[in-house]
Tab-separated table of C-alpha atoms and ligand atoms in Angstrom:
chain	number	residue	atom	x	y	z
A	6	MET	CA	-88.172	136.696	5.419
A	7	ALA	CA	-88.227	136.940	1.136
A	8	GLU	CA	-91.418	136.544	-0.460
A	9	PRO	CA	-92.591	132.346	-2.051
A	10	LEU	CA	-90.593	131.981	-5.105
A	11	ASP	CA	-92.877	129.464	-5.802
A	12	LYS	CA	-95.775	129.709	-4.092
A	13	ALA	CA	-97.257	126.323	-5.350
A	14	LEU	CA	-94.443	124.649	-4.513
A	15	ALA	CA	-94.626	125.703	-0.965
A	16	GLU	CA	-97.211	124.170	-0.853
A	17	ARG	CA	-96.758	121.146	-1.791
A	18	ARG	CA	-96.501	118.116	1.062
A	19	PHE	CA	-95.861	114.531	1.143
A	20	ASP	CA	-96.017	112.027	3.245
A	21	THR	CA	-94.088	108.953	1.447
A	22	VAL	CA	-90.729	109.015	-0.115
A	23	LEU	CA	-88.897	107.083	-2.464
A	24	ILE	CA	-85.575	106.640	-2.700
A	25	ALA	CA	-84.121	105.940	-5.678
A	26	ASN	CA	-80.597	104.501	-5.005
A	27	ARG	CA	-78.535	101.373	-2.986
A	28	GLY	CA	-76.781	101.115	-0.673
A	29	GLU	CA	-74.673	103.093	2.104
A	30	ILE	CA	-77.039	105.417	1.197
A	31	ALA	CA	-80.026	104.462	0.441
A	32	ALA	CA	-80.093	103.154	3.706
A	33	ARG	CA	-78.672	107.083	5.139
A	34	ILE	CA	-82.111	108.607	3.607
A	35	GLN	CA	-84.002	106.065	5.008
A	36	HIS	CA	-82.965	107.360	8.990
A	37	ALA	CA	-83.937	110.781	7.623
A	38	CYS	CA	-87.171	110.303	6.512
A	39	ARG	CA	-88.298	108.228	9.404
A	40	GLU	CA	-87.118	110.764	12.162
A	41	LEU	CA	-88.851	113.705	10.418
A	42	GLY	CA	-91.334	111.009	10.601
A	43	LEU	CA	-92.248	109.926	6.932
A	44	LYS	CA	-93.247	106.585	5.331
A	45	THR	CA	-90.372	105.374	2.743
A	46	VAL	CA	-90.478	102.644	-0.132
A	47	ALA	CA	-86.895	101.139	-1.052
A	48	ILE	CA	-86.260	99.987	-4.406
A	49	CYS	CA	-83.397	97.182	-5.314
A	50	SER	CA	-82.366	95.630	-8.467
A	51	GLU	CA	-81.940	91.405	-8.518
A	52	ALA	CA	-78.293	92.028	-7.227
A	53	ASP	CA	-79.697	94.124	-4.215
A	54	ARG	CA	-83.417	92.461	-2.854
A	55	GLN	CA	-81.658	91.168	0.425
A	56	ALA	CA	-80.847	94.467	1.238
A	57	SER	CA	-81.171	95.565	5.253
A	58	TYR	CA	-82.481	99.243	3.977
A	59	GLY	CA	-85.260	96.200	2.400
A	60	LYS	CA	-86.055	95.362	5.767
A	61	THR	CA	-87.333	98.866	7.959
A	62	ALA	CA	-88.404	100.500	4.825
A	63	ASP	CA	-92.839	100.629	4.513
A	64	SER	CA	-92.697	99.111	0.903
A	65	PHE	CA	-89.914	97.553	-1.219
A	66	LEU	CA	-89.860	96.464	-4.899
A	67	CYS	CA	-87.260	94.507	-6.208
A	68	ILE	CA	-87.677	97.183	-10.047
A	69	GLY	CA	-85.368	95.283	-12.307
A	70	PRO	CA	-82.342	92.999	-13.744
A	71	SER	CA	-78.820	93.613	-11.674
A	72	ASN	CA	-77.403	95.720	-14.568
A	73	ALA	CA	-78.131	100.001	-13.607
A	74	ALA	CA	-78.980	100.787	-16.647
A	75	ARG	CA	-82.290	98.673	-16.163
A	76	SER	CA	-82.931	99.213	-13.029
A	77	TYR	CA	-81.516	101.925	-10.796
A	78	LEU	CA	-81.528	103.628	-13.906
A	79	ASN	CA	-83.943	103.031	-15.732
A	80	GLN	CA	-86.505	106.482	-15.496
A	81	ASP	CA	-90.122	104.650	-16.083
A	82	ALA	CA	-89.731	101.465	-13.238
A	83	ILE	CA	-89.390	103.908	-10.883
A	84	LEU	CA	-91.910	106.482	-11.541
A	85	LEU	CA	-94.145	102.871	-11.515
A	86	ALA	CA	-93.116	102.040	-8.537
A	87	ALA	CA	-93.522	105.060	-6.943
A	88	HIS	CA	-97.030	105.169	-8.404
A	89	LEU	CA	-97.696	101.725	-6.959
A	90	THR	CA	-96.635	102.584	-4.031
A	91	GLY	CA	-98.582	106.108	-3.392
A	92	ALA	CA	-95.100	107.995	-2.806
A	93	GLY	CA	-95.253	112.191	-2.944
A	94	ALA	CA	-91.409	112.398	-4.012
A	95	ILE	CA	-88.326	110.800	-5.408
A	96	HIS	CA	-84.843	111.155	-3.591
A	97	PRO	CA	-82.142	110.038	-5.313
A	98	GLY	CA	-79.124	109.873	-3.502
A	99	TYR	CA	-75.931	110.623	-5.270
A	100	GLY	CA	-74.869	108.609	-8.797
A	101	PHE	CA	-77.045	107.310	-10.734
A	102	LEU	CA	-79.813	109.837	-11.827
A	103	SER	CA	-79.403	112.704	-9.093
A	104	GLU	CA	-77.727	115.136	-11.348
A	105	ASN	CA	-80.476	113.562	-14.143
A	106	ALA	CA	-82.247	117.278	-15.316
A	107	ALA	CA	-84.888	114.366	-17.810
A	108	PHE	CA	-85.166	112.680	-14.568
A	109	SER	CA	-86.464	116.379	-12.302
A	110	ASP	CA	-88.338	117.064	-14.543
A	111	ALA	CA	-89.595	113.763	-16.012
A	112	VAL	CA	-90.521	112.690	-11.273
A	113	GLU	CA	-92.175	117.288	-11.304
A	114	LYS	CA	-94.420	116.386	-14.342
A	115	ALA	CA	-96.196	113.510	-12.304
A	116	GLY	CA	-97.199	115.422	-10.210
A	117	LEU	CA	-93.769	114.334	-7.623
A	118	VAL	CA	-91.342	116.280	-5.725
A	119	PHE	CA	-88.055	115.925	-6.134
A	120	ILE	CA	-86.258	116.099	-3.702
A	121	GLY	CA	-82.899	118.359	-5.282
A	122	PRO	CA	-83.262	121.764	-7.345
A	123	GLU	CA	-85.269	122.487	-10.788
A	124	ALA	CA	-84.327	120.426	-13.829
A	125	SER	CA	-82.876	123.581	-15.376
A	126	SER	CA	-81.062	124.273	-12.208
A	127	ILE	CA	-79.031	120.438	-13.125
A	128	ALA	CA	-78.780	121.504	-16.072
A	129	THR	CA	-76.884	124.832	-16.457
A	130	MET	CA	-74.380	122.959	-13.418
A	131	GLY	CA	-74.603	119.642	-15.372
A	132	ASP	CA	-72.992	121.408	-18.664
A	133	LYS	CA	-69.211	122.457	-17.555
A	134	ILE	CA	-69.084	125.007	-18.952
A	135	SER	CA	-73.225	126.746	-18.924
A	136	ALA	CA	-71.786	126.215	-15.293
A	137	LYS	CA	-68.297	128.477	-15.124
A	138	ARG	CA	-70.210	130.646	-17.464
A	139	ALA	CA	-72.827	131.275	-14.174
A	140	MET	CA	-70.833	132.008	-12.044
A	141	ILE	CA	-68.470	134.006	-13.695
A	142	ALA	CA	-71.821	135.545	-14.070
A	143	ALA	CA	-72.854	135.441	-10.241
A	144	GLY	CA	-69.150	137.078	-9.287
A	145	VAL	CA	-67.552	133.113	-7.867
A	146	PRO	CA	-63.213	133.159	-8.899
A	147	CYS	CA	-63.515	130.643	-11.866
A	148	VAL	CA	-59.918	128.701	-13.462
A	149	PRO	CA	-58.059	130.930	-15.865
A	150	GLY	CA	-59.779	130.200	-19.331
A	151	PRO	CA	-62.465	130.727	-21.919
A	152	ASP	CA	-65.969	129.793	-20.602
A	153	THR	CA	-67.069	128.895	-23.993
A	154	SER	CA	-66.560	125.453	-26.524
A	155	LEU	CA	-63.545	124.991	-27.700
A	156	PRO	CA	-63.509	126.122	-31.546
A	157	ASP	CA	-63.138	123.196	-34.055
A	158	ASP	CA	-60.005	124.440	-35.907
A	159	LEU	CA	-56.649	123.420	-34.355
A	160	ALA	CA	-54.847	126.837	-34.843
A	161	SER	CA	-57.338	129.066	-32.631
A	162	ILE	CA	-57.390	126.179	-29.961
A	163	GLU	CA	-53.571	126.616	-29.850
A	164	ARG	CA	-53.495	130.429	-29.408
A	165	ILE	CA	-56.456	129.863	-26.773
A	166	ALA	CA	-53.368	127.814	-25.005
A	167	GLN	CA	-50.770	130.119	-25.561
A	168	GLU	CA	-52.979	132.577	-24.072
A	169	ILE	CA	-54.041	130.298	-20.507
A	170	GLY	CA	-50.106	129.349	-20.638
A	171	TYR	CA	-49.228	125.487	-20.653
A	172	PRO	CA	-49.402	123.876	-18.758
A	173	VAL	CA	-53.481	123.521	-19.402
A	174	ILE	CA	-56.412	121.643	-18.884
A	175	ILE	CA	-58.854	119.794	-21.658
A	176	LYS	CA	-62.119	118.914	-20.372
A	177	ALA	CA	-65.323	117.559	-21.939
A	178	ALA	CA	-68.732	119.776	-21.040
A	179	GLY	CA	-70.420	117.057	-19.793
A	180	GLY	CA	-67.967	115.420	-17.907
A	181	GLY	CA	-68.127	113.768	-13.852
A	182	GLY	CA	-66.627	111.274	-12.023
A	183	GLY	CA	-62.860	112.646	-12.763
A	184	ARG	CA	-63.667	110.990	-16.379
A	185	GLY	CA	-62.771	113.262	-19.863
A	186	MET	CA	-59.988	115.423	-19.224
A	187	ARG	CA	-56.635	115.638	-19.574
A	188	VAL	CA	-53.447	117.398	-18.673
A	189	VAL	CA	-51.300	118.976	-21.870
A	190	PRO	CA	-47.894	119.860	-20.139
A	191	GLU	CA	-47.021	121.623	-23.586
A	192	ALA	CA	-47.643	122.980	-27.033
A	193	ASP	CA	-45.888	119.361	-28.764
A	194	GLY	CA	-48.799	117.262	-27.290
A	195	LEU	CA	-51.578	119.093	-27.943
A	196	HIS	CA	-53.161	117.983	-31.293
A	197	GLU	CA	-53.583	114.449	-29.976
A	198	ALA	CA	-55.462	115.321	-26.786
A	199	ILE	CA	-58.119	117.443	-27.918
A	200	ALA	CA	-58.694	114.094	-30.812
A	201	LEU	CA	-58.193	111.872	-27.922
A	202	THR	CA	-61.205	113.902	-25.432
A	203	ARG	CA	-62.865	114.480	-27.821
A	204	GLU	CA	-63.541	111.204	-29.103
A	205	GLU	CA	-64.394	109.933	-24.990
A	206	ALA	CA	-66.637	112.893	-24.425
A	207	ARG	CA	-69.044	111.895	-27.666
A	208	GLN	CA	-68.525	108.263	-26.322
A	209	ALA	CA	-68.699	108.312	-22.728
A	210	PHE	CA	-71.230	111.885	-22.366
A	211	GLY	CA	-73.224	112.365	-25.644
A	212	SER	CA	-71.295	115.173	-26.755
A	213	PRO	CA	-67.992	116.286	-28.500
A	214	ALA	CA	-68.040	119.803	-26.522
A	215	LEU	CA	-64.786	120.414	-24.201
A	216	TYR	CA	-63.765	122.934	-22.838
A	217	MET	CA	-60.013	124.550	-21.420
A	218	GLU	CA	-59.100	126.130	-18.507
A	219	LYS	CA	-55.175	127.121	-16.699
A	220	PHE	CA	-54.234	123.420	-14.889
A	221	LEU	CA	-52.816	123.993	-11.536
A	222	GLU	CA	-50.301	122.478	-9.970
A	223	HIS	CA	-50.476	122.217	-6.470
A	224	PRO	CA	-54.147	123.069	-6.160
A	225	ARG	CA	-56.409	121.540	-3.225
A	226	HIS	CA	-59.827	120.407	-3.553
A	227	ILE	CA	-61.919	122.798	-1.064
A	228	GLU	CA	-65.876	122.700	-1.298
A	229	ILE	CA	-68.969	124.446	0.439
A	230	GLN	CA	-71.982	123.036	0.878
A	231	VAL	CA	-74.753	125.280	1.027
A	232	LEU	CA	-78.216	124.901	1.663
A	233	CYS	CA	-81.410	126.732	0.108
A	234	ASP	CA	-85.172	126.970	0.242
A	235	THR	CA	-87.318	127.736	-1.622
A	236	HIS	CA	-88.830	131.458	0.215
A	237	GLY	CA	-85.285	132.967	-1.047
A	238	ASN	CA	-82.874	131.476	2.018
A	239	ALA	CA	-79.279	130.507	1.306
A	240	ILE	CA	-77.119	129.838	3.814
A	241	TRP	CA	-73.046	127.679	3.696
A	242	LEU	CA	-71.925	125.330	5.706
A	243	GLY	CA	-68.933	125.739	6.340
A	244	HIS	CA	-65.659	124.163	4.038
A	245	ARG	CA	-64.317	120.611	3.098
A	246	ASP	CA	-60.925	119.833	1.985
A	247	CYS	CA	-60.573	116.448	-0.604
A	248	SER	CA	-57.473	116.483	-1.830
A	249	MET	CA	-56.585	112.633	-0.750
A	250	GLN	CA	-58.417	111.583	-4.504
A	251	ARG	CA	-56.939	108.671	-6.672
A	252	ARG	CA	-57.479	109.075	-10.263
A	253	HIS	CA	-60.188	112.218	-8.831
A	254	GLN	CA	-61.704	110.197	-7.269
A	255	LYS	CA	-62.136	111.455	-3.412
A	256	VAL	CA	-60.319	108.565	-0.621
A	257	VAL	CA	-60.518	110.683	2.897
A	258	GLU	CA	-62.139	114.338	2.660
A	259	GLU	CA	-62.253	116.396	6.249
A	260	ALA	CA	-64.201	119.493	7.772
A	261	PRO	CA	-62.701	122.271	8.292
A	262	ALA	CA	-59.958	122.439	5.220
A	263	PRO	CA	-56.633	122.442	7.277
A	264	GLY	CA	-54.612	126.138	7.221
A	265	ILE	CA	-57.380	128.291	5.538
A	266	SER	CA	-58.287	132.112	7.458
A	267	SER	CA	-61.998	131.981	8.379
A	268	GLU	CA	-61.792	135.390	6.858
A	269	ALA	CA	-61.201	134.077	3.024
A	270	ILE	CA	-63.852	131.067	3.353
A	271	LYS	CA	-65.819	133.685	4.466
A	272	ALA	CA	-65.613	135.807	1.608
A	273	VAL	CA	-66.048	132.347	-0.519
A	274	GLY	CA	-68.552	131.221	1.891
A	275	THR	CA	-70.768	134.769	0.826
A	276	VAL	CA	-69.919	134.616	-2.816
A	277	CYS	CA	-71.327	131.039	-2.987
A	278	VAL	CA	-74.867	131.989	-1.398
A	279	GLU	CA	-74.627	135.607	-3.124
A	280	ALA	CA	-74.455	132.604	-6.878
A	281	CYS	CA	-77.949	130.983	-5.285
A	282	ARG	CA	-79.405	133.966	-4.373
A	283	GLN	CA	-78.962	134.534	-8.553
A	284	ILE	CA	-79.488	131.359	-9.533
A	285	ARG	CA	-82.922	130.991	-7.555
A	286	TYR	CA	-80.956	127.635	-6.803
A	287	ARG	CA	-83.128	125.122	-4.110
A	288	GLY	CA	-82.162	122.806	-2.347
A	289	VAL	CA	-78.163	121.827	-1.030
A	290	GLY	CA	-75.426	121.952	-3.080
A	291	THR	CA	-71.891	121.952	-3.145
A	292	PHE	CA	-69.571	124.222	-5.494
A	293	GLU	CA	-65.999	122.861	-5.268
A	294	PHE	CA	-63.060	124.526	-6.131
A	295	LEU	CA	-59.053	124.906	-6.253
A	296	TYR	CA	-57.003	126.334	-3.609
A	297	GLU	CA	-53.696	127.537	-4.541
A	298	ASN	CA	-51.330	129.468	-3.518
A	299	GLY	CA	-54.312	131.476	-1.120
A	300	SER	CA	-56.736	131.692	-4.157
A	301	PHE	CA	-60.010	129.960	-4.963
A	302	TYR	CA	-61.455	128.570	-8.297
A	303	PHE	CA	-64.639	126.724	-9.041
A	304	ILE	CA	-64.662	123.933	-10.652
A	305	GLU	CA	-67.612	122.992	-10.705
A	306	MET	CA	-71.418	122.803	-8.608
A	307	ASN	CA	-72.710	120.070	-7.300
A	308	THR	CA	-76.406	119.469	-7.204
A	309	ARG	CA	-77.121	117.180	-4.872
A	310	LEU	CA	-76.386	115.401	-1.377
A	311	GLN	CA	-72.920	114.347	-2.186
A	312	VAL	CA	-70.932	110.873	-0.438
A	313	GLU	CA	-68.909	113.387	1.910
A	314	HIS	CA	-71.858	115.500	3.231
A	315	PRO	CA	-71.919	113.697	7.312
A	316	VAL	CA	-67.864	115.761	7.768
A	317	THR	CA	-70.715	118.628	7.632
A	318	GLU	CA	-72.577	117.368	9.540
A	319	MET	CA	-70.695	116.722	12.149
A	320	THR	CA	-68.498	119.843	11.919
A	321	SER	CA	-72.467	122.074	11.467
A	322	GLY	CA	-74.426	119.628	13.964
A	323	ILE	CA	-77.172	120.078	10.914
A	324	ASP	CA	-78.347	117.159	9.254
A	325	ILE	CA	-78.291	117.655	5.861
A	326	ALA	CA	-80.168	114.964	4.043
A	327	GLN	CA	-83.441	115.975	6.445
A	328	ALA	CA	-83.001	119.599	6.339
A	329	GLN	CA	-83.371	118.737	2.002
A	330	ILE	CA	-85.822	117.015	2.256
A	331	GLN	CA	-87.476	119.549	4.803
A	332	VAL	CA	-86.525	122.521	1.872
A	333	ALA	CA	-88.426	119.981	-0.690
A	334	GLN	CA	-90.817	120.052	1.276
A	335	GLY	CA	-91.326	124.213	0.826
A	336	VAL	CA	-90.335	124.677	4.547
A	337	PRO	CA	-88.311	127.228	5.072
A	338	LEU	CA	-84.792	127.156	6.367
A	339	GLU	CA	-85.104	127.652	10.193
A	340	THR	CA	-81.512	128.099	10.620
A	341	SER	CA	-79.522	131.704	9.386
A	342	GLN	CA	-75.763	132.058	8.510
A	343	ASP	CA	-75.060	133.651	11.696
A	344	ASP	CA	-76.501	130.813	13.817
A	345	VAL	CA	-73.919	128.562	11.749
A	346	THR	CA	-71.553	127.846	14.436
A	347	CYS	CA	-68.916	124.767	12.758
A	348	THR	CA	-67.071	123.424	16.234
A	349	GLY	CA	-64.127	120.480	16.129
A	350	HIS	CA	-62.378	118.830	13.354
A	351	SER	CA	-64.133	115.504	11.157
A	352	PHE	CA	-62.540	113.354	8.854
A	353	GLU	CA	-64.170	110.960	6.300
A	354	CYS	CA	-62.620	106.792	5.053
A	355	ARG	CA	-64.009	106.074	2.016
A	356	ILE	CA	-64.231	102.239	2.814
A	357	ASN	CA	-63.961	100.608	-0.871
A	358	ALA	CA	-64.229	97.119	-1.507
A	359	GLU	CA	-60.678	97.034	-3.311
A	360	ASP	CA	-57.923	95.053	-3.571
A	361	PRO	CA	-55.602	97.614	-1.572
A	362	ASP	CA	-52.419	97.141	-4.040
A	363	SER	CA	-54.262	96.720	-7.191
A	364	PHE	CA	-57.404	98.314	-7.058
A	365	LEU	CA	-59.935	96.052	-8.857
A	366	PRO	CA	-62.499	95.664	-7.041
A	367	SER	CA	-63.135	92.846	-4.756
A	368	VAL	CA	-66.791	91.000	-4.892
A	369	GLY	CA	-68.086	87.843	-2.489
A	370	THR	CA	-69.582	87.429	0.222
A	371	ILE	CA	-68.785	89.696	3.874
A	372	THR	CA	-68.174	86.027	6.599
A	373	ASP	CA	-67.411	88.142	9.173
A	374	LEU	CA	-67.188	91.471	10.809
A	375	ALA	CA	-66.523	94.213	13.632
A	376	LEU	CA	-67.408	98.182	13.111
A	377	PRO	CA	-66.143	101.113	15.672
A	378	GLU	CA	-68.324	102.406	18.171
A	379	GLY	CA	-67.708	105.322	20.961
A	380	PRO	CA	-68.254	109.268	21.012
A	381	GLY	CA	-67.242	110.705	17.744
A	382	ILE	CA	-67.326	107.916	15.544
A	383	ARG	CA	-70.467	107.289	12.987
A	384	VAL	CA	-70.357	104.185	10.573
A	385	ASP	CA	-72.527	104.872	7.611
A	386	THR	CA	-73.133	100.987	5.868
A	387	HIS	CA	-75.653	99.026	4.601
A	388	ILE	CA	-73.391	96.283	4.968
A	389	HIS	CA	-73.632	92.911	7.714
A	390	ALA	CA	-71.938	90.167	7.831
A	391	GLY	CA	-73.262	87.935	5.118
A	392	TYR	CA	-73.975	90.791	3.025
A	393	ARG	CA	-73.014	89.919	-0.704
A	394	VAL	CA	-70.732	92.615	-2.925
A	395	SER	CA	-72.422	92.135	-5.893
A	396	PRO	CA	-69.554	93.496	-9.057
A	397	TYR	CA	-72.615	95.884	-10.300
A	398	TYR	CA	-71.986	98.993	-8.685
A	399	ASP	CA	-69.538	101.255	-7.283
A	400	SER	CA	-67.348	99.345	-4.549
A	401	LEU	CA	-67.984	102.039	-1.703
A	402	ILE	CA	-69.511	99.607	0.882
A	403	ALA	CA	-68.951	101.829	4.524
A	404	LYS	CA	-68.086	105.504	5.728
A	405	LEU	CA	-66.314	105.833	8.934
A	406	ILE	CA	-66.829	109.214	10.020
A	407	VAL	CA	-65.065	109.907	12.617
A	408	HIS	CA	-65.374	113.988	15.213
A	409	ALA	CA	-63.305	115.290	17.664
A	410	PRO	CA	-62.482	119.265	19.172
A	411	THR	CA	-59.002	119.247	16.910
A	412	ARG	CA	-57.389	117.977	14.042
A	413	THR	CA	-55.101	116.332	15.500
A	414	GLU	CA	-57.113	114.445	18.333
A	415	ALA	CA	-59.532	113.457	15.232
A	416	MET	CA	-56.567	112.228	13.675
A	417	ALA	CA	-55.958	109.619	17.119
A	418	ARG	CA	-59.107	108.945	16.723
A	419	MET	CA	-59.373	108.003	13.005
A	420	ARG	CA	-56.515	105.730	13.294
A	421	GLU	CA	-57.713	104.043	16.682
A	422	ALA	CA	-61.647	103.512	14.780
A	423	LEU	CA	-59.311	101.358	11.306
A	424	ALA	CA	-58.011	99.898	13.672
A	425	VAL	CA	-60.389	97.914	15.141
A	426	THR	CA	-62.565	98.342	11.916
A	427	ARG	CA	-62.572	94.118	10.031
A	428	ILE	CA	-64.188	92.698	6.915
A	429	GLU	CA	-63.411	89.090	6.471
A	430	GLY	CA	-64.840	87.588	3.552
A	431	ILE	CA	-63.343	90.259	0.968
A	432	SER	CA	-60.675	92.308	-0.110
A	433	THR	CA	-60.961	96.448	0.997
A	434	ASN	CA	-58.470	98.968	0.924
A	435	LEU	CA	-58.581	99.378	5.002
A	436	PRO	CA	-54.762	99.059	4.899
A	437	LEU	CA	-53.982	101.746	2.386
A	438	LEU	CA	-56.414	103.736	4.658
A	439	ARG	CA	-54.674	102.811	8.263
A	440	ALA	CA	-50.896	103.386	6.397
A	441	LEU	CA	-52.432	107.457	5.324
A	442	PHE	CA	-53.525	107.733	8.808
A	443	GLU	CA	-50.223	107.384	10.173
A	444	ASP	CA	-48.224	109.496	7.928
A	445	GLU	CA	-46.177	112.528	8.317
A	446	SER	CA	-47.417	115.363	6.093
A	447	PHE	CA	-50.914	114.689	5.925
A	448	ALA	CA	-51.122	114.803	9.606
A	449	ARG	CA	-49.241	118.599	9.149
A	450	GLY	CA	-52.003	118.905	6.360
A	451	GLU	CA	-49.209	119.753	3.681
A	452	THR	CA	-51.368	118.169	0.998
A	453	ASP	CA	-52.016	118.752	-2.387
A	454	ILE	CA	-55.098	116.915	-5.545
A	455	HIS	CA	-51.147	115.202	-6.407
A	456	TYR	CA	-50.070	113.749	-2.978
A	457	LEU	CA	-52.200	110.457	-2.310
A	458	GLU	CA	-51.413	109.431	-5.483
A	459	GLN	CA	-47.453	110.504	-4.935
A	460	TRP	CA	-47.529	108.178	-1.673
A	461	LEU	CA	-49.240	105.422	-3.679
A	462	GLN	CA	-45.940	105.620	-6.138
A	463	HIS	CA	-43.086	105.854	-3.095
A	464	ARG	CA	-45.119	102.571	-0.928
A	465	ARG	CA	-44.757	100.711	-4.481
A	466	ALA	CA	-41.528	101.733	-5.006
A	467	ALA	CA	-40.629	100.692	-1.261
B	504	ADP	P1	-65.765	115.992	-11.930
B	504	ADP	O1	-66.624	116.132	-12.399
B	504	ADP	O2	-65.574	114.520	-12.646
B	504	ADP	O3	-65.574	115.208	-10.348
B	504	ADP	P2	-64.065	118.122	-11.324
B	504	ADP	O4	-63.991	118.932	-12.348
B	504	ADP	O5	-64.809	118.182	-10.419
B	504	ADP	O6	-64.321	116.544	-12.950
B	504	ADP	O7	-62.486	117.789	-11.383
B	504	ADP	C1	-62.105	116.931	-10.713
B	504	ADP	C2	-60.644	116.698	-10.039
B	504	ADP	O8	-59.640	117.063	-11.148
B	504	ADP	C3	-60.580	118.030	-9.443
B	504	ADP	O9	-60.674	117.103	-8.463
B	504	ADP	C4	-59.020	118.263	-9.297
B	504	ADP	O10	-58.457	117.140	-8.687
B	504	ADP	C5	-58.575	118.290	-11.449
B	504	ADP	N1	-58.491	118.793	-11.437
B	504	ADP	C6	-60.117	119.680	-12.842
B	504	ADP	N2	-59.660	120.557	-12.962
B	504	ADP	C7	-58.595	121.222	-12.757
B	504	ADP	C8	-57.210	121.840	-12.888
B	504	ADP	N3	-57.914	123.135	-13.961
B	504	ADP	N4	-56.140	122.248	-12.447
B	504	ADP	C9	-55.815	121.090	-12.245
B	504	ADP	N5	-56.597	119.824	-11.515
B	504	ADP	C10	-58.032	120.112	-11.880
């Protein structure tokens, strides 16, 4: 086994974890901690005082008002809560402060363990241009286009677009969550698209830096989950297909991605872990690729636990949330690449509190609910009858996950699970998910990242 990268880090241990998040992921991380024998601190905003995971945590603190900027994003309040409760580590979950390099740094400077990668890795991957540069250097295939930000003068930008070839996509270097991107089908729209995206980037991400790459017309979104310890070990845990997206937001995910040869996946997985070793990455991470005509093109790396991690847990049998905590404690990975065997097929449906037609968020009290149970069925959620869905946060209220020996059986299991799920008192996207699992093209695995939007358009027109 390789020498520890950082002996001081390898020796750090903690027995209490503050979970700096809310909702289903706060509940999920709490389970992982408890199974590892760790104590937990739950935090909440005023809107989340009734959270069920607050009752099962060892400590539960309200750290601020409902507005996330003053609670879940308030770094000082979170650090103070850790101090008051004696927490030795902070788990950021996803969203909120999970990919905030300054927060990771502040946590470490306060003498606590940040359950995630080093601040420098977060900063490199958080800027899509520096991420692309690091990946090219590590031999990871990227979408055609320069690994530098666009210059100011329009004539040079035009030349870059011509070299790449239309259609192109302009992206904000600091973009995320599907925002800060604009497709330019032909030269005509270039100037306007640059001006609009630059302004959006400046306002939403605090930096006007943009870059350009080829817009792939019919790709699938395929991702590779990696897990790295502080001793130089890195493994990849199979792959996921997250092509079912609406407005660049994932709706249904599955593992493995159908119809891609195991040789092709192995080649890209091997490149990903090699890249992790080169950049001395620690913790869990996801390499996101677009996949078109048999080739993979890196688009970004997420340096946190992802919403869709359960489909990989179901197929690989590895508890990714627990492994993430253990590697943060400096524990060497027990599993080697040869031990990773993915079996069967898993789907995840994101159940959102939203109108199934207009997609407007739905708020209110859940008056009654029935969740599916049985072999190969998992529900990650924090909701219960009487739970009030507030308007302040993301509309994700539950994740329905199934696992079965084959993709066909997993689809049937999901159909049945969706059929028996009932959430009363608010609107959800359940009708849409049910209809999607009846779709024949989806059943055949013939989809790309535009499929769901097109399918929704046909539905509206019918
Ligand atoms: P974000 O960080 O906002 O999630 P990503 O770079 O991961 O942004 O891209 C989100 C989605 O946008 C992808 O899953 C894909 O659907 C689409 N996309 C991004 N880059 C391209 C591209 N070069 N060609 C086609 N679609 C793209």
